[in-house]
CSV table of C-alpha atoms and ligand atoms in Angstrom, one decimal:
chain,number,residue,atom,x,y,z
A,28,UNK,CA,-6.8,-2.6,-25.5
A,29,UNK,CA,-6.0,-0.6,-22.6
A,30,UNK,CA,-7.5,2.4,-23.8
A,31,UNK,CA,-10.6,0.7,-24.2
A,32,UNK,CA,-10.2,-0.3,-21.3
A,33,UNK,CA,-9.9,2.8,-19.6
A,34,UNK,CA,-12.8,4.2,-21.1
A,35,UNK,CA,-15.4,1.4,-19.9
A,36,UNK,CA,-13.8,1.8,-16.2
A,37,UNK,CA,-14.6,6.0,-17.0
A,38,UNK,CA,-17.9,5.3,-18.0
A,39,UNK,CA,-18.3,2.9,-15.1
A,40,UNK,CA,-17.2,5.4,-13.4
A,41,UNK,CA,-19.1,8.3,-14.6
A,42,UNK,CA,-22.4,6.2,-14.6
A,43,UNK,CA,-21.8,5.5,-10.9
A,44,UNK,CA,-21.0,9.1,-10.1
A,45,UNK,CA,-24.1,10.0,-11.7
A,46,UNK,CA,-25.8,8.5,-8.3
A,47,UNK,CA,-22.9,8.9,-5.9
A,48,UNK,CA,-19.4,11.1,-6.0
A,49,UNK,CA,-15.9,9.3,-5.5
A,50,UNK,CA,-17.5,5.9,-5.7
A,51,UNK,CA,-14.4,4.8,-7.8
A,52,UNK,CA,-11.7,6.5,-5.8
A,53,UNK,CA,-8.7,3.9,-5.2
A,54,UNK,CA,-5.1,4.9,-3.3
A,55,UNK,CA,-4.2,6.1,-6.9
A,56,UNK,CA,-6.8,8.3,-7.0
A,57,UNK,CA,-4.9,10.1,-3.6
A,58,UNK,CA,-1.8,10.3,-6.2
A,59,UNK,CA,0.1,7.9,-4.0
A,60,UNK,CA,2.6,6.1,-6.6
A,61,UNK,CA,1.7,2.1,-7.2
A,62,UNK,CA,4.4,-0.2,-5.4
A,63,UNK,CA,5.2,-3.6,-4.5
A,64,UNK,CA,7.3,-2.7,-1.4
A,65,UNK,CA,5.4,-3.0,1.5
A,66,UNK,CA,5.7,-2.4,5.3
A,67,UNK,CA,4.6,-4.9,8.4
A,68,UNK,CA,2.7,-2.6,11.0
A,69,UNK,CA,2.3,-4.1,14.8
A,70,UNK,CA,0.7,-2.5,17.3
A,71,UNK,CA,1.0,-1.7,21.3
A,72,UNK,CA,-1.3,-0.3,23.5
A,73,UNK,CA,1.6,0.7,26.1
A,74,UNK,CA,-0.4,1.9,28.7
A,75,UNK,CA,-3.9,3.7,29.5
A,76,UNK,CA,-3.7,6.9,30.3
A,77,UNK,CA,-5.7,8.9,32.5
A,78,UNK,CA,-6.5,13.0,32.1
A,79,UNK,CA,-8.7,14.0,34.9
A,80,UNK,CA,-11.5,16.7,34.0
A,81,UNK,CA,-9.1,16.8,30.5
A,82,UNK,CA,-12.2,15.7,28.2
A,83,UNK,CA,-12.8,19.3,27.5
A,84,UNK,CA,-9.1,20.2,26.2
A,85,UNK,CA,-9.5,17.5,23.5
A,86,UNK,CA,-13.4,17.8,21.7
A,87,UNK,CA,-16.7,19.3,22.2
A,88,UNK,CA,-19.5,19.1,23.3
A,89,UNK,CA,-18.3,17.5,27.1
A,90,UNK,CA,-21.6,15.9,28.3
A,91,UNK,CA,-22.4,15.6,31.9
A,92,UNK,CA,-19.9,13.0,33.2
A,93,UNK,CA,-17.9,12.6,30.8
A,94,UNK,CA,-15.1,15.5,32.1
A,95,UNK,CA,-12.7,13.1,32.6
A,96,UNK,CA,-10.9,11.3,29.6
A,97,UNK,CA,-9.0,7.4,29.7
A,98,UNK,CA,-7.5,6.4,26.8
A,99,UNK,CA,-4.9,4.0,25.4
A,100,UNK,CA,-1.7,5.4,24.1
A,101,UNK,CA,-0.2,3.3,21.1
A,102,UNK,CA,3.0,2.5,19.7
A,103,UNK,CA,3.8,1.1,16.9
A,104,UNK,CA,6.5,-1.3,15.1
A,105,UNK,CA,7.3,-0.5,11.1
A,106,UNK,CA,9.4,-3.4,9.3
A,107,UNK,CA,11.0,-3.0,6.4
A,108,UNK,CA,11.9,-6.2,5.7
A,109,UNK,CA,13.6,-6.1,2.6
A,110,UNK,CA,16.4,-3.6,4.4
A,111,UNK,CA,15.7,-5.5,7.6
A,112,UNK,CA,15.1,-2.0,9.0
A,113,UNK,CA,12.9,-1.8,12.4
A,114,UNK,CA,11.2,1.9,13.0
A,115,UNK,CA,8.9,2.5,16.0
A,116,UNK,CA,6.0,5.1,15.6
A,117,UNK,CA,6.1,7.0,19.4
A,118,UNK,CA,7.4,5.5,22.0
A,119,UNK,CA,4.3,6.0,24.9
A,120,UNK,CA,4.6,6.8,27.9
A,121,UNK,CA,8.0,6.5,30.4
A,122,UNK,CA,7.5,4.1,32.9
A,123,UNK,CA,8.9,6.9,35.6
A,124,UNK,CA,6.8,9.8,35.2
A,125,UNK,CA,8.4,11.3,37.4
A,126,UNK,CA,11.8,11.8,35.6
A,127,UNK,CA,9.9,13.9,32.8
A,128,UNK,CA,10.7,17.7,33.3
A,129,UNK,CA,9.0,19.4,36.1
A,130,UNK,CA,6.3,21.6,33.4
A,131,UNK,CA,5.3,17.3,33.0
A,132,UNK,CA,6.2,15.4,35.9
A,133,UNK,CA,4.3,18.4,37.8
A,134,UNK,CA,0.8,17.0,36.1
A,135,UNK,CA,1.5,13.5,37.4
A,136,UNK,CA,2.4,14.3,41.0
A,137,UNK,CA,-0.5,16.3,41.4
A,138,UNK,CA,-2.3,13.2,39.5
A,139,UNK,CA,-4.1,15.5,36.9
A,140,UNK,CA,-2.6,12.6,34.8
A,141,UNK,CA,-1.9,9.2,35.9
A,142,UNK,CA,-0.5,5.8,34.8
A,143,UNK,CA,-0.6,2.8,37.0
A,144,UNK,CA,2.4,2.4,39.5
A,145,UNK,CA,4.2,-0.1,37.2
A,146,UNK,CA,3.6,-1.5,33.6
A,147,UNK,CA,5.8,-2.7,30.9
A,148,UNK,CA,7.0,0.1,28.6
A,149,UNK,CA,7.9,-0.4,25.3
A,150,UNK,CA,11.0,-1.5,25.6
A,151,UNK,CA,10.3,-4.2,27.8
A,152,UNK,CA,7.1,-4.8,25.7
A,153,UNK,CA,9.5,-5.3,22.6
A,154,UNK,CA,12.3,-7.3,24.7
A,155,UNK,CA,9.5,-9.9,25.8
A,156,UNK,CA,8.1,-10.3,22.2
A,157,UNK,CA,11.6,-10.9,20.9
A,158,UNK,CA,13.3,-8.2,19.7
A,159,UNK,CA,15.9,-6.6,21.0
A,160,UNK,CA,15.7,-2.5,21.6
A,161,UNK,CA,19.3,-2.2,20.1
A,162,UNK,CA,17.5,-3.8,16.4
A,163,UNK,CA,15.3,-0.4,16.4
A,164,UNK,CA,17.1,1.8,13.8
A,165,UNK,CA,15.2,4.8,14.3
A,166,UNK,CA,12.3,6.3,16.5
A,167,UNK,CA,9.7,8.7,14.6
A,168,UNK,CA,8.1,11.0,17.3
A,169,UNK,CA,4.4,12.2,15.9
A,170,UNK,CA,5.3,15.0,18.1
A,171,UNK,CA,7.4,15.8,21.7
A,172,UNK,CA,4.2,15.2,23.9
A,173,UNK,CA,5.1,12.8,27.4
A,174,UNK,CA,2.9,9.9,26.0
A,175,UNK,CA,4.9,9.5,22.6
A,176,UNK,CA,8.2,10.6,23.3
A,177,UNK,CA,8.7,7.6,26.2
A,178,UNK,CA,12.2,7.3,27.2
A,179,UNK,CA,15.2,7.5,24.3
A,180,UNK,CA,18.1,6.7,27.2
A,181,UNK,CA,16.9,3.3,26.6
A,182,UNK,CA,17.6,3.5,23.0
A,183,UNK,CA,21.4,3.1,21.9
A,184,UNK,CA,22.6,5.9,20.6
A,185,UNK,CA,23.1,4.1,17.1
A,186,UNK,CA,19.1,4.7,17.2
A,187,UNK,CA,18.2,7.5,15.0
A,188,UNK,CA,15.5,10.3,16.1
A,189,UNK,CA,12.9,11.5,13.5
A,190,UNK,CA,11.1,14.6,14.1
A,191,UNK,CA,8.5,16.8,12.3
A,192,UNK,CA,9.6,20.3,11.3
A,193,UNK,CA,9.3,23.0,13.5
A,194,UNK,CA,9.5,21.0,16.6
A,195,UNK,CA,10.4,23.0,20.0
A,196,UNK,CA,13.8,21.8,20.7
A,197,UNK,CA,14.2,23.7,23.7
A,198,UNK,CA,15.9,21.5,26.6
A,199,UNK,CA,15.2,21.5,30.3
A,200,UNK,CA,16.4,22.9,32.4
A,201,UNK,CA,17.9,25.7,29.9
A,202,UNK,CA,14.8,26.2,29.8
A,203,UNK,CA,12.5,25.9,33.1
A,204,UNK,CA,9.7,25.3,30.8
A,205,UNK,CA,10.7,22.9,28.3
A,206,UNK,CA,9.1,19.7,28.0
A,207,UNK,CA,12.6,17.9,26.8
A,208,UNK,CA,15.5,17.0,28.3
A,209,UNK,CA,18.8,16.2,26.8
A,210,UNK,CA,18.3,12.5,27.4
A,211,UNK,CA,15.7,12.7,24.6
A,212,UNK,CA,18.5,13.0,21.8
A,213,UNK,CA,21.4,12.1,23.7
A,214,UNK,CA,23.8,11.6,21.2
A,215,UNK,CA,22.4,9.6,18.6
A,216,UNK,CA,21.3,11.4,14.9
A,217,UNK,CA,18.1,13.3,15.1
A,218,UNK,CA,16.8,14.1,12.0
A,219,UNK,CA,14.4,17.3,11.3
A,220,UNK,CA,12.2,16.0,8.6
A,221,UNK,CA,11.7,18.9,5.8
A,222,UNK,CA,9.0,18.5,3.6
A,223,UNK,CA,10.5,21.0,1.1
A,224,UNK,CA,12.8,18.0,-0.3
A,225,UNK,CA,9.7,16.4,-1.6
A,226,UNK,CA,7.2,16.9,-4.1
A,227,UNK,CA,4.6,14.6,-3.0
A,228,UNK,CA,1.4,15.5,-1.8
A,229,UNK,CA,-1.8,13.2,-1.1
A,230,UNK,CA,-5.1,14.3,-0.4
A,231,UNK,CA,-3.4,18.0,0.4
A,232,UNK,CA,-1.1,16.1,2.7
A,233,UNK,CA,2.7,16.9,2.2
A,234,UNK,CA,4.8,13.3,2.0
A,235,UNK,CA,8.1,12.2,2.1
A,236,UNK,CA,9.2,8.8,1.0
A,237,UNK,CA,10.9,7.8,3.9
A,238,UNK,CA,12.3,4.6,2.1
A,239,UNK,CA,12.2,5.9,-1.2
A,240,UNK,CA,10.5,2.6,-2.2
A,241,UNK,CA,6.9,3.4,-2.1
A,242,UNK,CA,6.4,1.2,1.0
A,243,UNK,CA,6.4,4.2,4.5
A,244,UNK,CA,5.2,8.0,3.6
A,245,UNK,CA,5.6,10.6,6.4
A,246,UNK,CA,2.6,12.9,6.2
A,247,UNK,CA,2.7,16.4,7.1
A,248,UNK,CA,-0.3,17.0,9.7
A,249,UNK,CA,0.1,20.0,11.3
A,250,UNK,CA,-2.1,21.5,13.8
A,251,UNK,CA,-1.8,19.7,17.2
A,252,UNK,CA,1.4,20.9,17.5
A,253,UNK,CA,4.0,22.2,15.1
A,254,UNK,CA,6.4,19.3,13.5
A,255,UNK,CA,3.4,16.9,14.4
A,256,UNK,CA,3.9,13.9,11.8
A,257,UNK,CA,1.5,11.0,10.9
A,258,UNK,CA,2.5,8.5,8.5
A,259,UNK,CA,1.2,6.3,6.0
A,260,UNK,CA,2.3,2.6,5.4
A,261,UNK,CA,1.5,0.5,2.6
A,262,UNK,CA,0.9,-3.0,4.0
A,263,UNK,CA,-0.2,-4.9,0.8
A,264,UNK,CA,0.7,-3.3,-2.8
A,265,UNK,CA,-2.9,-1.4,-2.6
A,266,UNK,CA,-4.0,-1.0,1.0
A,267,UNK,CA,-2.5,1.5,3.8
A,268,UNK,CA,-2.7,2.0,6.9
A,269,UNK,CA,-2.7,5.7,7.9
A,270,UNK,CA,-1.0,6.4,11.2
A,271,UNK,CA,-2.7,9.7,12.7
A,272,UNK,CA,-0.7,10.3,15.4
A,273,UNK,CA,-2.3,13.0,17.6
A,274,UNK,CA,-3.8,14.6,14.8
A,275,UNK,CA,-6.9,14.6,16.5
A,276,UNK,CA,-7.9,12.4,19.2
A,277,UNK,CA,-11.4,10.4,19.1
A,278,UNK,CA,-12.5,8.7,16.3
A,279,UNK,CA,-16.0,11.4,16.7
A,280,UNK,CA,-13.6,14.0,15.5
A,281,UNK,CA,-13.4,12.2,12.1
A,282,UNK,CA,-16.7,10.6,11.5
A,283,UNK,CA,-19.4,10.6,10.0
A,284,UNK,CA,-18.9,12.8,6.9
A,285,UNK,CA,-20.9,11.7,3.6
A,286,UNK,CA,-17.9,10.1,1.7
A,287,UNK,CA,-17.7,7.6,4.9
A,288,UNK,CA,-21.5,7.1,5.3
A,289,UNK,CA,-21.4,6.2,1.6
A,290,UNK,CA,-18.7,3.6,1.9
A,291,UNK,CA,-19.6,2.9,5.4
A,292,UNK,CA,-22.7,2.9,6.0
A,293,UNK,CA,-23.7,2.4,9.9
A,294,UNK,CA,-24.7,-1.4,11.1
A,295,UNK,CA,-28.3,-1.6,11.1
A,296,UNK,CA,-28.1,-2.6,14.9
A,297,UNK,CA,-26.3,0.6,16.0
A,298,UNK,CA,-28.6,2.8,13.1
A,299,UNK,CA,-31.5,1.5,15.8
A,300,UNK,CA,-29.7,2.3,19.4
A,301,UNK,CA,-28.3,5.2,18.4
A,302,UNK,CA,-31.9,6.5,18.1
A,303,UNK,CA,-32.2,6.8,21.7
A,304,UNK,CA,-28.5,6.5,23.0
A,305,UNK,CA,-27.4,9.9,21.5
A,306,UNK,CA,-29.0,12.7,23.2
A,307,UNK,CA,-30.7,15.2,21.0
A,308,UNK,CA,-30.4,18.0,23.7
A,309,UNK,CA,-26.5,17.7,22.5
A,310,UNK,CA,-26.2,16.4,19.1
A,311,UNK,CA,-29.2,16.8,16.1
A,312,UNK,CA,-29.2,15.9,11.9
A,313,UNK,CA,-32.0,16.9,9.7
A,314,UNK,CA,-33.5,13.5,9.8
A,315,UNK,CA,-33.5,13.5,13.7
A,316,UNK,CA,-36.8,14.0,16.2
A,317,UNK,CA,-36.4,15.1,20.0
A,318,UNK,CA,-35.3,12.2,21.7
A,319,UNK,CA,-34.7,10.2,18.5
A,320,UNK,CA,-31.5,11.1,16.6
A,321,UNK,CA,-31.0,9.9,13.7
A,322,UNK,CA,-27.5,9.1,13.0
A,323,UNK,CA,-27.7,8.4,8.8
A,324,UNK,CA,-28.7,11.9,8.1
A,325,UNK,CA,-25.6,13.2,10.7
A,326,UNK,CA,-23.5,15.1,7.8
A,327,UNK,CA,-20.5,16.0,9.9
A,328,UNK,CA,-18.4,14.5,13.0
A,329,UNK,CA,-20.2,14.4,16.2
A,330,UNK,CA,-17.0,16.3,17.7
A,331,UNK,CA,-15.2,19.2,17.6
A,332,UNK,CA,-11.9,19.8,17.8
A,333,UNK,CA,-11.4,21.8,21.1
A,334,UNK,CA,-11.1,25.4,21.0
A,335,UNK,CA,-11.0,26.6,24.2
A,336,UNK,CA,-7.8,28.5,25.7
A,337,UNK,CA,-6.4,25.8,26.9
A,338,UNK,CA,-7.2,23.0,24.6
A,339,UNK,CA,-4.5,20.4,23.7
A,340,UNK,CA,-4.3,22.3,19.9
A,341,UNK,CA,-1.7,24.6,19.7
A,342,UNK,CA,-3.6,25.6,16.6
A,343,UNK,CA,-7.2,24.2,16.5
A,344,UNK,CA,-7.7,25.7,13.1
A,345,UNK,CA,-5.0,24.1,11.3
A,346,UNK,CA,-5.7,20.9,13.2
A,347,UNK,CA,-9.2,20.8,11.9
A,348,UNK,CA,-7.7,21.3,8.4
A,349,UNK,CA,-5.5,18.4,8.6
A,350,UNK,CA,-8.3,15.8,10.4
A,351,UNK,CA,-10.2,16.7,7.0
A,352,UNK,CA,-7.9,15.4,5.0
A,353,UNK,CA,-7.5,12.6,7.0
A,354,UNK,CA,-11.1,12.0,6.8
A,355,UNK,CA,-10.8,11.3,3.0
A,356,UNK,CA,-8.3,9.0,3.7
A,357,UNK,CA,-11.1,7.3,6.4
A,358,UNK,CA,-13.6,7.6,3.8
A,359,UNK,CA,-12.0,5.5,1.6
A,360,UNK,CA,-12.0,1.2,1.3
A,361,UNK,CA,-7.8,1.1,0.9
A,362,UNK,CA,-7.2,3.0,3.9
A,363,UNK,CA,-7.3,2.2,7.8
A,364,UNK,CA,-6.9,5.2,10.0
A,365,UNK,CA,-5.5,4.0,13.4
A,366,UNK,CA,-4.7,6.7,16.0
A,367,UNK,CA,-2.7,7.0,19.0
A,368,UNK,CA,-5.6,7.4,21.6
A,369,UNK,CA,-8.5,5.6,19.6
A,370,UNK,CA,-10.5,3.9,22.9
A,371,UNK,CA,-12.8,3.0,20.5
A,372,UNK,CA,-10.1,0.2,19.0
A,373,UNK,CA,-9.3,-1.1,22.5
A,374,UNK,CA,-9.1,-4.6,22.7
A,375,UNK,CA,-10.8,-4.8,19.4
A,376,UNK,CA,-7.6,-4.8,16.9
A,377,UNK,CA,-5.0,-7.7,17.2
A,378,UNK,CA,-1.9,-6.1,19.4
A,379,UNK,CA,2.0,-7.4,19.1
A,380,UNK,CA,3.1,-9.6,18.3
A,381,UNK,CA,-0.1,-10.0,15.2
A,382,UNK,CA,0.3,-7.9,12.4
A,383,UNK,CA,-2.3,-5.7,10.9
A,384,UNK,CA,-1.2,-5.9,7.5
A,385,UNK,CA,-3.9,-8.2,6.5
A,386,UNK,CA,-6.7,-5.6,8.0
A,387,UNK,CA,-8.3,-5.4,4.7
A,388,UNK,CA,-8.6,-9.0,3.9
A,389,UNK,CA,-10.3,-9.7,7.2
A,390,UNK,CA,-13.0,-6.7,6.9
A,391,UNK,CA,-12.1,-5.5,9.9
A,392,UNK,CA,-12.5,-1.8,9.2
A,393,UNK,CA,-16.5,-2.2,7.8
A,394,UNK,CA,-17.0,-3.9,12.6
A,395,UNK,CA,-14.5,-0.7,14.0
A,396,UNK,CA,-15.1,2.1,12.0
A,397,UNK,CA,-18.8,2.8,13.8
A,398,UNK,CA,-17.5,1.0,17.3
A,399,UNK,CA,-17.6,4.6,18.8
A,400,UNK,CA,-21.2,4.8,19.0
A,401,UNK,CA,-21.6,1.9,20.5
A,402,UNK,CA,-22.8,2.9,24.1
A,403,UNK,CA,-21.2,-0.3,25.5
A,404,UNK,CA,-17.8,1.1,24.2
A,405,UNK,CA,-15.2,2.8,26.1
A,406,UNK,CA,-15.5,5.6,23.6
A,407,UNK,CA,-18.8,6.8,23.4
A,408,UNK,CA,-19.8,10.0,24.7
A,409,UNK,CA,-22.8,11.0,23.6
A,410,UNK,CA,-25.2,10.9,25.9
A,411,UNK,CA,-25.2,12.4,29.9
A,412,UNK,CA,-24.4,9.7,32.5
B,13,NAG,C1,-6.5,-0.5,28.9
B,13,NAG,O1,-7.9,-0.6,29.3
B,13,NAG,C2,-8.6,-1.6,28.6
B,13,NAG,C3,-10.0,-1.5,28.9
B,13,NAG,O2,-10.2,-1.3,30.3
B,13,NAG,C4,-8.0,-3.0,29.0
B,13,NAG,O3,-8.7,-4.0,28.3
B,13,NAG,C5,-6.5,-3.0,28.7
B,13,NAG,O4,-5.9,-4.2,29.1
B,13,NAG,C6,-5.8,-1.8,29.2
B,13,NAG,N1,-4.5,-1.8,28.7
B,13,NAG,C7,-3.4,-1.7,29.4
B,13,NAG,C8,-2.1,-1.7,28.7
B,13,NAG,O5,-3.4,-1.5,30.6
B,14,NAG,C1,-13.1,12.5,37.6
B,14,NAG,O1,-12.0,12.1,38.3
B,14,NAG,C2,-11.9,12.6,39.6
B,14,NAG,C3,-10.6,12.2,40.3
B,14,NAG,O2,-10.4,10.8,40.2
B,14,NAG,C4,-13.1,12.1,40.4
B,14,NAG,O3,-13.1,12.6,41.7
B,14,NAG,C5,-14.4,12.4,39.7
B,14,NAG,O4,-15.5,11.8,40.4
B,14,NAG,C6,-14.4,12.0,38.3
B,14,NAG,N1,-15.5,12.5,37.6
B,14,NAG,C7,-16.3,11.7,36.9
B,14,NAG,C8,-17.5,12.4,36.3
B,14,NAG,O5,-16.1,10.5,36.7
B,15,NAG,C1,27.2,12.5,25.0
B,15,NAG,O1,28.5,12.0,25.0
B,15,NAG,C2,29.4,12.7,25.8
B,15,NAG,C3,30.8,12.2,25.6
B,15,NAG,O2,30.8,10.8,25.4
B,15,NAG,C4,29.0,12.4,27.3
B,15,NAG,O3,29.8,13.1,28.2
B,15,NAG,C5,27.5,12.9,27.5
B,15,NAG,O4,27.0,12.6,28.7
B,15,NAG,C6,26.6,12.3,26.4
B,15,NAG,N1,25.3,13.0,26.5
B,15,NAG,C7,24.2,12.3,26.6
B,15,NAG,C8,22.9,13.1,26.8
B,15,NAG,O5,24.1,11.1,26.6
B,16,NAG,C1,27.6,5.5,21.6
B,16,NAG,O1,27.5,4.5,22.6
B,16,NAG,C2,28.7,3.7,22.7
B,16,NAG,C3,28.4,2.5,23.5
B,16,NAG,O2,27.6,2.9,24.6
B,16,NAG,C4,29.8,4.5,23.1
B,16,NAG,O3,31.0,3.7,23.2
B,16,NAG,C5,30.0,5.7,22.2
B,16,NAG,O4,31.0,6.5,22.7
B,16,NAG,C6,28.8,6.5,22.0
B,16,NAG,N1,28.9,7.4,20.9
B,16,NAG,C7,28.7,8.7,21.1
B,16,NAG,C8,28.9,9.6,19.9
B,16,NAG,O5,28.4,9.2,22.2
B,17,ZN,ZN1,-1.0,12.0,22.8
């Protein structure tokens, strides 16, 4: 019965592929494990942060007047209900820039980067939703940059640290350089996550199975800076939400590759004004004319991953590896890839105290996965101004 069963889905299967590749991929497909144990994701956006003339550190091409780069930086609460474990994933930024190191606090005073004079970080964010800072059992840092390390003092030190492997632990002012202070672990447990202890791998992503239930994977994404983490929650038995972290920073960095435009395609209205919104004296496909770009036949992401000397990738080559295999994560209907700058999402997803467990139910992904072309959104780039 089952067998026969398996063999009519493979001939579905194959029939389909026939006309279209990976039609019938499913979370199993990724060799991620089936579970009941789930996760309940909420996220913050704890503050937007400003980079002035930083746009060309992050992607490429930088049109004309577009140097300058806003976006939100998010935090997010993991519960693990059934160990009624809290876990936050990056902290945003600290409320008192000015406390950071000097190689950070330096950027702020001579407002290269700014934040407004007060806002409510995410302590205080948590604290005025109801739950107390002292519940948070541990804080997973995607990686030791100012907007996602916030402020640990005001974490007790019965809060345990998570970090990716390889991260610099080099402390101000020990080191005149170092971007971390020994505030940031204090003396609570910080533990150095080693993907050697693990055998799982999805989509050519190392994983650990941080609650050995099937429910919260860390994901090994390398490339942004070493030890940077993402992670993947499962917030239903068979739909995830992928937490990217910094592994690359606009959502024109991920799409559109074929896989999404096949299980995405692009909203008929935006199909139309992106014929004239995107400028074809920066971006072409083979189906485009001059002055009308045509955005179906676009086979690969309208941005790159910035190169230059001083982009914000320690190792732009390995970070383009990784946003691939996030892409096929993207690409897929189970998954929901949210990242920590995504000005694309803002004011579009349901913030703290909603949950976004339910994302797939309420077809939200099909309305924000093509937001970034929008030319009324916050995100899109594409054309001079
Ligand atoms: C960030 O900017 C967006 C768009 O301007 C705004 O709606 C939102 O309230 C801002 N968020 C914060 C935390 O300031
Ligand atoms: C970028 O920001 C700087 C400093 O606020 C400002 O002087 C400049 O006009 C901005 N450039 C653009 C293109 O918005
Ligand atoms: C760690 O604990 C010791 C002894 O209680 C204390 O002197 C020190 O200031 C603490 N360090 C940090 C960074 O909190
Ligand atoms: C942890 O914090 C508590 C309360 O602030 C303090 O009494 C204790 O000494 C601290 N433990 C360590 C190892 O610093
Ligand atoms: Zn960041």
């Amino acid at each position: 019965m089952v067998a026969s069963l398996l063999l009519k889905r493979l001939r579905t299967c194959l029939a389909i592929a026939f006309y279209a590749v990976d039609v019938c991929a499913t979370f199993q497909d990724f060799g991620i494990p089936p579970s009941n144990a789930i996760v309940e994701i909420r996220a913050f956006n704890v503050v937007n942060l400003t980079s002035v003339t930083g746009s060309h550190q992050v992607f490429a091409p930088v049109l004309p007047g577009h140097v300058n780069l806003t976006v939100p930086v998010h935090s997010f609460l993991i519960e693990h209900k059934s160990s009624h474990s809290r876990l936050l994933f990056d902290l945003g930024v600290r409320k008192d820039p000015w406390n950071y190191p000097p190689a950070i606090s330096a950027f702020f005073a001579a407002g290269i980067y700014s934040v407004p004079n007060d806002f409510k970080d995410i302590g205080q964010l948590l604290e005025q939703g109801g739950i107390s800072i002292s519940s948070i059992d541990a804080v997973i840092w995607s990686h030791s940059h100012l907007d996602h390390i916030g402020d640990m003092s005001k974490f007790p030190n019965t809060t345990t640290l998570v970090i990716g492997p390889g991260t610099n632990k080099q402390l101000y002012p020990e080191y005149p350089d170092g971007v971390l202070q020994a505030s940031d672990f204090g003396n609570r447990s910080v533990h150095e996550v080693n993907f050697h202890e693990s055998t799982l791998m999805f989509s050519g992503l190392e994983a650990i199975d941080y609650f050995e239930d099937g429910s919260l994977y860390l994901l090994n994404t390398p490339g942004h800076l070493p030890g940077h983490l993402a992670v993947l929650a499962r917030v239903t038995p068979s739909s995830f939400i992928l937490l990217g972290g910094d592994s690359f920073h606009h959502p024109g960095q991920l799409r559109p590759r074929p896989r999404f435009q096949l299980h995405f395609p692009c909203p008929a209205h935006l199909r139309e004004t992106t014929r004239s919104s995107i400028s074809t004296d920066y971006f072409w496909s083979w189906g485009s004319q001059k002055d009308n770009f045509d955005t179906v036949s676009r086979a690969e992401p309208l941005l790159a991953i910035s190169d230059l000397a001083d982009s914000v990738y320690a190792d732009p080559v390995t970070a383009k590896v990784s946003v691939e295999k996030v892409a096929t994560f993207d690409a897929d209907p189970d998954f929901l890839v949210i990242i920590a700058h995504d000005t694309s999402l803002m004011s579009h997803i349901p913030y703290f105290p909603a949950a976004l467990n339910n994302w797939k139910e309420s077809k939200w992904k099909e309305d924000l996965v093509w937001r970034f072309v929008d030319e009324n959104n916050p995100a899109f780039v594409f054309s001079p101004k």
